[in-house]
């Protein structure tokens, strides 16, 4: 299942430093390339940093059942990093 989310991002260009929103596809990628619509500076957002995995262990008769739920915890705005 794909998950998209609209996030506020902070441009890392110190001459710009503006906040812009982008709809990002979150699933299946550790980092995303983004581009500031104001100054055109492109950078990356490291998604894995904000991924939260909760382990749920359910104990039943006959054993344990493990499952994990995945969620996201983003700061607002999300910092954009310089491209490597
Ligand atoms: Zn910018």
PDB file of C-alpha atoms and ligand atoms in Angstrom:
ATOM      1  CA  UNK A   1       0.000   0.000   0.000  1.00  0.00           C
ATOM      2  CA  UNK A   2       1.401   3.347  -0.904  1.00  0.00           C
ATOM      3  CA  UNK A   3       1.215   6.194   1.484  1.00  0.00           C
ATOM      4  CA  UNK A   4       1.450   9.812   0.579  1.00  0.00           C
ATOM      5  CA  UNK A   5       1.534  12.697   2.918  1.00  0.00           C
ATOM      6  CA  UNK A   6       1.641  16.422   2.546  1.00  0.00           C
ATOM      7  CA  UNK A   7       4.482  17.823   4.602  1.00  0.00           C
ATOM      8  CA  UNK A   8       5.894  21.252   5.299  1.00  0.00           C
ATOM      9  CA  UNK A   9       9.589  21.353   4.424  1.00  0.00           C
ATOM     10  CA  UNK A  10      12.192  23.926   5.313  1.00  0.00           C
ATOM     11  CA  UNK A  11      14.597  24.954   2.547  1.00  0.00           C
ATOM     12  CA  UNK A  12      18.177  24.604   3.725  1.00  0.00           C
ATOM     13  CA  UNK A  13      19.421  27.408   1.494  1.00  0.00           C
ATOM     14  CA  UNK A  14      20.185  30.117   4.034  1.00  0.00           C
ATOM     15  CA  UNK A  15      19.356  32.853   1.509  1.00  0.00           C
ATOM     16  CA  UNK A  16      15.879  31.408   1.125  1.00  0.00           C
ATOM     17  CA  UNK A  17      15.021  29.489   4.291  1.00  0.00           C
ATOM     18  CA  UNK A  18      11.367  29.312   3.317  1.00  0.00           C
ATOM     19  CA  UNK A  19       8.843  26.681   4.189  1.00  0.00           C
ATOM     20  CA  UNK A  20       7.070  24.912   1.359  1.00  0.00           C
ATOM     21  CA  UNK A  21       4.695  21.998   1.192  1.00  0.00           C
ATOM     22  CA  UNK A  22       5.049  18.930  -0.934  1.00  0.00           C
ATOM     23  CA  UNK A  23       3.057  15.769  -1.211  1.00  0.00           C
ATOM     24  CA  UNK A  24       5.537  12.978  -0.696  1.00  0.00           C
ATOM     25  CA  UNK A  25       5.347   9.287  -1.404  1.00  0.00           C
ATOM     26  CA  UNK A  26       6.598   7.700   1.784  1.00  0.00           C
ATOM     27  CA  UNK A  27       6.615   4.012   1.090  1.00  0.00           C
ATOM     28  CA  UNK A  28       9.612   2.051  -0.042  1.00  0.00           C
ATOM     29  CA  UNK A  29      12.218   4.762  -0.109  1.00  0.00           C
ATOM     30  CA  UNK A  30      14.751   5.666   2.554  1.00  0.00           C
ATOM     31  CA  UNK A  31      15.193   9.186   1.281  1.00  0.00           C
ATOM     32  CA  UNK A  32      13.539  11.540  -1.119  1.00  0.00           C
ATOM     33  CA  UNK A  33      14.756  14.238  -3.424  1.00  0.00           C
ATOM     34  CA  UNK A  34      12.870  17.454  -3.080  1.00  0.00           C
ATOM     35  CA  UNK A  35      13.169  20.835  -4.715  1.00  0.00           C
ATOM     36  CA  UNK A  36      12.310  24.190  -3.263  1.00  0.00           C
ATOM     37  CA  UNK A  37       9.711  25.947  -5.459  1.00  0.00           C
ATOM     38  CA  UNK A  38      10.987  29.376  -4.412  1.00  0.00           C
ATOM     39  CA  UNK A  39      14.722  29.196  -5.087  1.00  0.00           C
ATOM     40  CA  UNK A  40      15.044  25.884  -6.942  1.00  0.00           C
ATOM     41  CA  UNK A  41      17.516  24.397  -4.490  1.00  0.00           C
ATOM     42  CA  UNK A  42      17.204  20.642  -4.422  1.00  0.00           C
ATOM     43  CA  UNK A  43      17.960  18.562  -1.401  1.00  0.00           C
ATOM     44  CA  UNK A  44      17.037  15.345   0.293  1.00  0.00           C
ATOM     45  CA  UNK A  45      14.734  14.341   3.089  1.00  0.00           C
ATOM     46  CA  UNK A  46      15.820  11.291   5.034  1.00  0.00           C
ATOM     47  CA  UNK A  47      12.592   9.460   5.663  1.00  0.00           C
ATOM     48  CA  UNK A  48      14.013   6.634   7.721  1.00  0.00           C
ATOM     49  CA  UNK A  49      14.824   9.054  10.501  1.00  0.00           C
ATOM     50  CA  UNK A  50      11.136   9.656  11.079  1.00  0.00           C
ATOM     51  CA  UNK A  51       9.886   6.131  10.696  1.00  0.00           C
ATOM     52  CA  UNK A  52       8.534   4.563  13.837  1.00  0.00           C
ATOM     53  CA  UNK A  53       8.008   0.858  14.131  1.00  0.00           C
ATOM     54  CA  UNK A  54       6.073  -0.380  17.087  1.00  0.00           C
ATOM     55  CA  UNK A  55       6.396  -3.996  17.953  1.00  0.00           C
ATOM     56  CA  UNK A  56       3.288  -5.608  19.240  1.00  0.00           C
ATOM     57  CA  UNK A  57       3.719  -8.974  20.783  1.00  0.00           C
ATOM     58  CA  UNK A  58       0.486 -10.713  21.486  1.00  0.00           C
ATOM     59  CA  UNK A  59       0.712 -13.619  23.846  1.00  0.00           C
ATOM     60  CA  UNK A  60      -1.804 -16.314  23.175  1.00  0.00           C
ATOM     61  CA  UNK A  61      -2.167 -19.838  24.323  1.00  0.00           C
ATOM     62  CA  UNK A  62       0.229 -21.768  22.177  1.00  0.00           C
ATOM     63  CA  UNK A  63       2.773 -19.051  21.626  1.00  0.00           C
ATOM     64  CA  UNK A  64       3.482 -15.523  20.757  1.00  0.00           C
ATOM     65  CA  UNK A  65       2.363 -13.647  17.756  1.00  0.00           C
ATOM     66  CA  UNK A  66       4.498 -10.824  16.602  1.00  0.00           C
ATOM     67  CA  UNK A  67       3.389  -7.979  14.481  1.00  0.00           C
ATOM     68  CA  UNK A  68       4.617  -4.508  13.984  1.00  0.00           C
ATOM     69  CA  UNK A  69       2.879  -1.366  12.994  1.00  0.00           C
ATOM     70  CA  UNK A  70       4.624   1.332  11.114  1.00  0.00           C
ATOM     71  CA  UNK A  71       4.046   4.982  11.596  1.00  0.00           C
ATOM     72  CA  UNK A  72       5.637   8.328  10.987  1.00  0.00           C
ATOM     73  CA  UNK A  73       6.662  11.105  13.278  1.00  0.00           C
ATOM     74  CA  UNK A  74       7.626  14.207  11.395  1.00  0.00           C
ATOM     75  CA  UNK A  75       8.792  17.489  12.858  1.00  0.00           C
ATOM     76  CA  UNK A  76       7.115  20.561  11.449  1.00  0.00           C
ATOM     77  CA  UNK A  77       8.667  21.766   9.292  1.00  0.00           C
ATOM     78  CA  UNK A  78      10.773  18.828   8.156  1.00  0.00           C
ATOM     79  CA  UNK A  79      14.396  19.889   7.605  1.00  0.00           C
ATOM     80  CA  UNK A  80      15.793  19.368   4.119  1.00  0.00           C
ATOM     81  CA  UNK A  81      19.414  18.314   3.881  1.00  0.00           C
ATOM     82  CA  UNK A  82      21.964  19.243   1.269  1.00  0.00           C
ATOM     83  CA  UNK A  83      22.424  16.741  -1.494  1.00  0.00           C
ATOM     84  CA  UNK A  84      25.433  14.540  -1.225  1.00  0.00           C
TER      85      UNK A  84
HETATM   86 ZN1  LIG B   1      14.498  27.701  -1.144  1.00  0.00          ZN
END
